[in-house]
Tab-separated table of C-alpha atoms in Angstrom:
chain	number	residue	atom	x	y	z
A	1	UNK	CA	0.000	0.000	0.000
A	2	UNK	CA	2.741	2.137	0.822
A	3	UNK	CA	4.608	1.653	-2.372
A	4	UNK	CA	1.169	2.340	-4.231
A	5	UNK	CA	0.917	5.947	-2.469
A	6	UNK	CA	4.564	6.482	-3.576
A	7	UNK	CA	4.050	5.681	-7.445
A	8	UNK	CA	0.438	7.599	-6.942
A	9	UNK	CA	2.066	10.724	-5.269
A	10	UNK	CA	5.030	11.076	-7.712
A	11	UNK	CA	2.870	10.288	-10.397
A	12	UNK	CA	0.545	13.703	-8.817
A	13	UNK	CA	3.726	15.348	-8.308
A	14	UNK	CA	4.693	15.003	-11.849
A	15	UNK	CA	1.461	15.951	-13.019
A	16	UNK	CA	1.548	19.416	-10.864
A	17	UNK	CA	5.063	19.846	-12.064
A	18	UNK	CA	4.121	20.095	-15.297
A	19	UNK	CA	1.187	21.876	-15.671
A	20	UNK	CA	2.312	24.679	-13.302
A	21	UNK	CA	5.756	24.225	-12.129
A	22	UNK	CA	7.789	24.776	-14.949
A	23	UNK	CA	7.436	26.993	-17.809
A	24	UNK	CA	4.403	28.297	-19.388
A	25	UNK	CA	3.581	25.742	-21.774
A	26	UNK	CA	-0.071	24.893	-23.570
A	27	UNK	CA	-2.528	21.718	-22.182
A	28	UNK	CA	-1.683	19.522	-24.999
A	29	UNK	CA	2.064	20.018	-24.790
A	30	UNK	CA	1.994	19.541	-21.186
A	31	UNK	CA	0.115	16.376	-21.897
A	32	UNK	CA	2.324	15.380	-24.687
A	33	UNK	CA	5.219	15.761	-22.356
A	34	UNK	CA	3.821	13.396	-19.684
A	35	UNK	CA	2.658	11.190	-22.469
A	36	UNK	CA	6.660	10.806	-23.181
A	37	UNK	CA	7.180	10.067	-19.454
A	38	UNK	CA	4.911	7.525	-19.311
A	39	UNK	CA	6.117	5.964	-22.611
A	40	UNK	CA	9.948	5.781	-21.024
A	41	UNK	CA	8.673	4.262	-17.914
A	42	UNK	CA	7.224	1.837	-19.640
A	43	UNK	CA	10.105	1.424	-22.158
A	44	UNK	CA	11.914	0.462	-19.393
A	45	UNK	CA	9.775	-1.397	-16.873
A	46	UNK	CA	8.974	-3.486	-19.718
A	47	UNK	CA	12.254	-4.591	-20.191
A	48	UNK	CA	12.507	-5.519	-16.574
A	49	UNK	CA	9.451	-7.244	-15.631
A	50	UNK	CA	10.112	-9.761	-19.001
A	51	UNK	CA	13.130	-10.284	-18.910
A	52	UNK	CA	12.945	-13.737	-17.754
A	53	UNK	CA	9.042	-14.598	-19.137
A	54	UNK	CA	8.963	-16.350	-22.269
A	55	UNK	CA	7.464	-15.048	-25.619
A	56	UNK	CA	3.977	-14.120	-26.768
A	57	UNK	CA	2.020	-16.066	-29.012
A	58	UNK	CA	0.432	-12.865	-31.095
A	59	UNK	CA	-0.563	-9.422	-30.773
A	60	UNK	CA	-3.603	-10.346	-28.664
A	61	UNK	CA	-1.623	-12.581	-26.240
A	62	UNK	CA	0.300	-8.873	-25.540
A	63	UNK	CA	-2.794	-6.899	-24.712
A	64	UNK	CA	-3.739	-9.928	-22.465
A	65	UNK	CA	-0.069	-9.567	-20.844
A	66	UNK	CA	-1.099	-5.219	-20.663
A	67	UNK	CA	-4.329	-6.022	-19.136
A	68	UNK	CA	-2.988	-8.392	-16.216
A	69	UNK	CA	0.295	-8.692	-15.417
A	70	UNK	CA	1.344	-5.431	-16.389
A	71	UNK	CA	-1.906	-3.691	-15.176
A	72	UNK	CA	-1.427	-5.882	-11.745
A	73	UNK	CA	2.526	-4.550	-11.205
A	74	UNK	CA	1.081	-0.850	-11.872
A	75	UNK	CA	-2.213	-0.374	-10.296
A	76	UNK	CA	-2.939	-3.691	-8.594
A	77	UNK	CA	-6.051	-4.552	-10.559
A	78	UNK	CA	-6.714	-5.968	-13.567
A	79	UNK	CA	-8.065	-3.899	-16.651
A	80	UNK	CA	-11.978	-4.589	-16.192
A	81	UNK	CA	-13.007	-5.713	-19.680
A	82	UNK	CA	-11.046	-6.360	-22.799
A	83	UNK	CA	-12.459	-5.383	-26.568
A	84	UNK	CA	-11.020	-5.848	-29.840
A	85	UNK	CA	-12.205	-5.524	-33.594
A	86	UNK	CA	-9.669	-8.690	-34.648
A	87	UNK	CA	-8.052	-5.574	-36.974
A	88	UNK	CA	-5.928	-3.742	-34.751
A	89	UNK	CA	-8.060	-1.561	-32.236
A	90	UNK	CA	-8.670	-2.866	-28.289
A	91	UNK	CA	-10.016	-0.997	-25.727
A	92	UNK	CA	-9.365	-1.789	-22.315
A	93	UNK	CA	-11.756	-0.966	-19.552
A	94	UNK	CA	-11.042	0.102	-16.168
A	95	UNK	CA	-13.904	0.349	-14.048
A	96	UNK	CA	-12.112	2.244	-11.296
A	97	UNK	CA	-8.781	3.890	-12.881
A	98	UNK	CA	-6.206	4.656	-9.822
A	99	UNK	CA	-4.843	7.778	-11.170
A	100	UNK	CA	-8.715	8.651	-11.300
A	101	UNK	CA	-9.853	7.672	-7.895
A	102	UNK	CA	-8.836	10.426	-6.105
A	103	UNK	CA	-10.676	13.092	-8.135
A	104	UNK	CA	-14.515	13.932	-6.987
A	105	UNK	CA	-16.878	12.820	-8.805
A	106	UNK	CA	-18.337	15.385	-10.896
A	107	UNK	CA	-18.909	17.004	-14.366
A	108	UNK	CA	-16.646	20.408	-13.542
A	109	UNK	CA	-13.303	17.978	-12.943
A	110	UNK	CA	-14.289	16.038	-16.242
A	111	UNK	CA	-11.596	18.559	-17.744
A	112	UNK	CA	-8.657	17.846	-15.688
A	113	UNK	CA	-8.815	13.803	-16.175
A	114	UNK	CA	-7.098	14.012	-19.367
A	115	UNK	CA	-3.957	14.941	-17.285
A	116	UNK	CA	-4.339	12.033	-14.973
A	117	UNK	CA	-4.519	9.603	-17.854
A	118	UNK	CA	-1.857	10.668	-20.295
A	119	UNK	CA	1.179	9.298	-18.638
A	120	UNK	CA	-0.345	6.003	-18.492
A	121	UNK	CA	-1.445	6.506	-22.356
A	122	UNK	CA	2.485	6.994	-22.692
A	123	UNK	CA	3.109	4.003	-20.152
A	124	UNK	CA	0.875	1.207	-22.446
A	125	UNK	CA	2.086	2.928	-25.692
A	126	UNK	CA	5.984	2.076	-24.469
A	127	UNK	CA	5.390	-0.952	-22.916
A	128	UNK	CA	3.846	-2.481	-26.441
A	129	UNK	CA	7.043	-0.763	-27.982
A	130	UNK	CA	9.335	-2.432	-26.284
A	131	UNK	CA	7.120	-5.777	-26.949
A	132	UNK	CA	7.113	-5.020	-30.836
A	133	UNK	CA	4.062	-3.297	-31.481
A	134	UNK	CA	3.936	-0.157	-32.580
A	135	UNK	CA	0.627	2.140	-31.580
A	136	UNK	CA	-0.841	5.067	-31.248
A	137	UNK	CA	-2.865	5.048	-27.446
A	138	UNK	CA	-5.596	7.456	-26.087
A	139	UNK	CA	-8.025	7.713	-23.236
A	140	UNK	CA	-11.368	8.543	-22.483
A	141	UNK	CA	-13.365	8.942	-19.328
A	142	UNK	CA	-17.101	8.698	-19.542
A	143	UNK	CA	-17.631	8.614	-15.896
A	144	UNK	CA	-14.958	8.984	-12.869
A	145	UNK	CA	-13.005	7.030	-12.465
A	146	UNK	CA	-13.839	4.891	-14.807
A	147	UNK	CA	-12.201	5.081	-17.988
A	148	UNK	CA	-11.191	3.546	-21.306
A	149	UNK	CA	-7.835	3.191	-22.949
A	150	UNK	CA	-8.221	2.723	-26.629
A	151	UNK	CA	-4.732	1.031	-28.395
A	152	UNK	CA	-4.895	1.504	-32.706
A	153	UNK	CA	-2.148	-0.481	-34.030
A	154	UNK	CA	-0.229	0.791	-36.300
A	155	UNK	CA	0.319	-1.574	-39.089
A	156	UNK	CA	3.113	-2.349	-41.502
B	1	UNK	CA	10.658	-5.196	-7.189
B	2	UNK	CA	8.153	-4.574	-9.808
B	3	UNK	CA	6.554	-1.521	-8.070
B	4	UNK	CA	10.384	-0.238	-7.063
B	5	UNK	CA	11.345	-0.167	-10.840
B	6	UNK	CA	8.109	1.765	-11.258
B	7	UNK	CA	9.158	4.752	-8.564
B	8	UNK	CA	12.417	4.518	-9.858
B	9	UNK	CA	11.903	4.826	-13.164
B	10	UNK	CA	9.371	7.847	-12.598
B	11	UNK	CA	11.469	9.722	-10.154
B	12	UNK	CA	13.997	9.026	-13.192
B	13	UNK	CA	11.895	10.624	-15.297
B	14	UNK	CA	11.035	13.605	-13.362
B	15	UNK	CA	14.831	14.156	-13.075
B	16	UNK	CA	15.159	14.038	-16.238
B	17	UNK	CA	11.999	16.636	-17.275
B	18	UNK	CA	13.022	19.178	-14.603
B	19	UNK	CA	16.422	19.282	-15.923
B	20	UNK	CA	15.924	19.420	-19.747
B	21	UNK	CA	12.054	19.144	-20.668
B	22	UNK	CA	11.189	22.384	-19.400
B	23	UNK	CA	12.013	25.300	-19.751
B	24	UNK	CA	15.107	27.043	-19.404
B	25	UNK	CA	16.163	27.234	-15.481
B	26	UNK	CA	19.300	27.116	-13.473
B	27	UNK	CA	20.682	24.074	-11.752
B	28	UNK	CA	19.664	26.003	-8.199
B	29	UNK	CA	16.402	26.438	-9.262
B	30	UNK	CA	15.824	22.816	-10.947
B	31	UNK	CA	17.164	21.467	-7.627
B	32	UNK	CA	14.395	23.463	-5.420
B	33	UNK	CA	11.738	22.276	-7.779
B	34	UNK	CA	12.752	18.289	-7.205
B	35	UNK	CA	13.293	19.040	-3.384
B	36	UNK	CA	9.417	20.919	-3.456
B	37	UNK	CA	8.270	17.827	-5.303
B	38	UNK	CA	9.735	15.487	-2.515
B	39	UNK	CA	8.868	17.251	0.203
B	40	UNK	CA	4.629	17.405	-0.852
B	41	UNK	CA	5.303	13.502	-1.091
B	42	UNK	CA	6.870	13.103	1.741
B	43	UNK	CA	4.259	14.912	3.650
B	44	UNK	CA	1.301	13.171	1.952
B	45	UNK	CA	3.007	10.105	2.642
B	46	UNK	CA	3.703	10.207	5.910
B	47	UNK	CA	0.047	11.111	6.772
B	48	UNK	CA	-0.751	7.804	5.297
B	49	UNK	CA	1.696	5.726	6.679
B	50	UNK	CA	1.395	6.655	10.196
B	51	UNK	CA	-2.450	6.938	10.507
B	52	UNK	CA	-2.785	3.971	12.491
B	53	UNK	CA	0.718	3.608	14.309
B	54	UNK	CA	1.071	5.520	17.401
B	55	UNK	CA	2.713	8.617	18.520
B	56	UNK	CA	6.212	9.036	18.816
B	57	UNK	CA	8.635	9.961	22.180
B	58	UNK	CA	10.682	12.469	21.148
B	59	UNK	CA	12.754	13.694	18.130
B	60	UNK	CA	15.140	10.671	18.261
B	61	UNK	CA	12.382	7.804	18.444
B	62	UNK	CA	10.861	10.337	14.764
B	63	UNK	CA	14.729	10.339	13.413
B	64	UNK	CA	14.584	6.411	13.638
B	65	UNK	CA	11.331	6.044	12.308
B	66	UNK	CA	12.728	8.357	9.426
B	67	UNK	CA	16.125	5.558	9.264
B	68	UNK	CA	13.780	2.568	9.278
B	69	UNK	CA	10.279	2.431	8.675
B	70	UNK	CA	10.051	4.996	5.806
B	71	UNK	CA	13.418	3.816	4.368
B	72	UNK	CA	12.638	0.562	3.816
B	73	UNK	CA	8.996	1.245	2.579
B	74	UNK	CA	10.580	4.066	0.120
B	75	UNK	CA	14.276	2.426	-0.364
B	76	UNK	CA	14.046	-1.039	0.506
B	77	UNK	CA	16.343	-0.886	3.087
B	78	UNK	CA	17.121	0.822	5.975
B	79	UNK	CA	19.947	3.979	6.795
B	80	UNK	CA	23.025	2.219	7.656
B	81	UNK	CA	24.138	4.508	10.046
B	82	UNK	CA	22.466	7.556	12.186
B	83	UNK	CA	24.728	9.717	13.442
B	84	UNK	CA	23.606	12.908	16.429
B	85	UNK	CA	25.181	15.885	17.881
B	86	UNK	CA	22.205	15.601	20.665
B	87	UNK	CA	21.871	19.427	19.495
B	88	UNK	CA	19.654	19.192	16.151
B	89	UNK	CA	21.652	17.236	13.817
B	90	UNK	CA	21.480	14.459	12.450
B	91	UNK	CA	23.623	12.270	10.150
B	92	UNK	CA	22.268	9.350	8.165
B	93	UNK	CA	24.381	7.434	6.079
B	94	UNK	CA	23.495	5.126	3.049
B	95	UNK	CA	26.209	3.310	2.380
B	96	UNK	CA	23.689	1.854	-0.992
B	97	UNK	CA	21.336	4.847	-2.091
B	98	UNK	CA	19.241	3.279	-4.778
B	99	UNK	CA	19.125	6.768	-6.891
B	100	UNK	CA	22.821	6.645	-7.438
B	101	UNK	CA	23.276	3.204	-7.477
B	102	UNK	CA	22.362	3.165	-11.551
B	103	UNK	CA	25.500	5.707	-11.697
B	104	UNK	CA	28.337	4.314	-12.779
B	105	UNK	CA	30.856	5.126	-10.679
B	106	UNK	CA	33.660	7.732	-11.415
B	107	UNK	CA	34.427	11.448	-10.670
B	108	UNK	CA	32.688	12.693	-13.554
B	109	UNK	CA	29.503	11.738	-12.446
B	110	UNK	CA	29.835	13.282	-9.308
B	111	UNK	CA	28.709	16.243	-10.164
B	112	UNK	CA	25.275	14.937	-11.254
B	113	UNK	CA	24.477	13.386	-8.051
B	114	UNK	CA	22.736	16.197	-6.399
B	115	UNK	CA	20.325	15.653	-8.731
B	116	UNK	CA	19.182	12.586	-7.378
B	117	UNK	CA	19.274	13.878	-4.206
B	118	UNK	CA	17.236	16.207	-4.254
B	119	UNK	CA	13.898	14.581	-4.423
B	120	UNK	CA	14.883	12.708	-1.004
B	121	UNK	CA	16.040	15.576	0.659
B	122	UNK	CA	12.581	17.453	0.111
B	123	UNK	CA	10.900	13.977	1.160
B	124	UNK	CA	12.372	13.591	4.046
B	125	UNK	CA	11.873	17.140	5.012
B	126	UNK	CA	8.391	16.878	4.139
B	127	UNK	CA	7.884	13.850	6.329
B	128	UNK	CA	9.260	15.664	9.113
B	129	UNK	CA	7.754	18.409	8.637
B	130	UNK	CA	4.445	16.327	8.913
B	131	UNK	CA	5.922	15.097	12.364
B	132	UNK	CA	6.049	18.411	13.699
B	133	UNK	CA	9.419	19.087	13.285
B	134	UNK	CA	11.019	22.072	11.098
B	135	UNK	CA	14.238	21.475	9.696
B	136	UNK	CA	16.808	21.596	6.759
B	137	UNK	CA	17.917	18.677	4.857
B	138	UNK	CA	21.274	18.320	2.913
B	139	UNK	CA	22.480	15.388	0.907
B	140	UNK	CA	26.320	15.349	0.251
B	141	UNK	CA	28.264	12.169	-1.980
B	142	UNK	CA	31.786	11.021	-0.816
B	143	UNK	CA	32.007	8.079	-3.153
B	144	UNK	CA	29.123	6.633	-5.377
B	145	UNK	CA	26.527	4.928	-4.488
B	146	UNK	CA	26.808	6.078	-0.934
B	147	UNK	CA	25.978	9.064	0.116
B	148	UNK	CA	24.780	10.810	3.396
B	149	UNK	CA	21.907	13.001	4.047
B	150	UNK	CA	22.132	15.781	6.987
B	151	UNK	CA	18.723	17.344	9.039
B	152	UNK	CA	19.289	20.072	10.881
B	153	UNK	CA	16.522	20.757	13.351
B	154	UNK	CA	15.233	24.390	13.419
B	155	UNK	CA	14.528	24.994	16.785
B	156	UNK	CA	11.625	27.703	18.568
């Protein structure tokens, strides 16, 4: 639990940093900034959490691996529901996001939640690099916290 | 080890935006902004560590809660050595400090170390802070990885 608060409080900490801390920059390249955070985290913890697993099957045996065992290691839960089109677009449910929890429920905060998802956006989209598959990644929230995390795999 | 990749890897990361994904700001003033991040962790995470445990004797018993408890749930391990003047400061030497222990060793990384230190200093400050006690936290390195961080008690 404590280790959770750490990740959650840096991960706030970050957040703060660079929306306000820093330099006077505009929403989307603040959130394209923590978007590249997440994706070197990921990058990285990718490379040490398989380093002894074996190989996947195919691209669908990945998003399983991004859904559980990755999803587990981060947030400790499992992404809610899993969706695909079988052509390179899954969406991944989470019922009750972490980074989401925290924030009252209500319409006016609607319009932070983008910056509480894109590091994570960032996180899956360099975890899949690392694992081969290239992607672009983006989030929606319908209702706190739940949200969805829609991967579009970019082919060939 | 999972979840201490994760805090490394972000605290990594934050190092890394402060210094050259911002904008444009001294070394001084890059430093303050890691130790201000630390510290609001450090405070929030000391409220939710100690909820439930109970009150503490004096400044001592809090500077050994600081060496053991928090280290190992932030670090993994615990201060090697505390060292007191019995007049406000205190000494605590990690002979291991997991920030520098990805730096290779050698004088010419020296001089990046504070970096990594900074973030800790401000946490542990914040934590004490929480703890009702006002202080200043330094962190010097003799010889990499270890390194030793100094609190200096502001009294009345």
């Amino acid at each position: 639990m404590a280790e959770e608060a750490m990740f959650d409080f840096i991960h706030m900490e970050a957040v703060s940093y660079v929306f306000q801390g820093g330099e006077k920059i505009s929403e989307d390249e603040a959130i394209s900034k923590l978007e590249h955070m997440g994706f070197a985290t990921g990058y990285r913890l990718v490379e040490r959490l398989t380093r002894e697993s074996g190989r996947y099957k195919d691209e669908l045996d990945i998003m399983k691996y991004i859904c559980k065992d990755l999803w587990v290691t981060v947030y400790k839960k499992q992404i809610d529901n899993l969706r695909t089109n079988h052509q390179g677009v899954y969406v991944l449910h989470d019922n009750r996001f972490r980074f989401l929890s925290h924030m009252a429920a209500g319409k006016q905060y609607l319009q932070y939640a983008p910056r509480y998802l894109a590091f994570t956006c960032g996180l899956v989209r360099g975890c899949l690099a690392n694992l081969g598959v290239t992607c672009v990644v983006t989030a929606e929230v319908t209702q706190l916290p739940a949200c969805k995390f829609q991967i579009q795999v970019q082919r060939g």
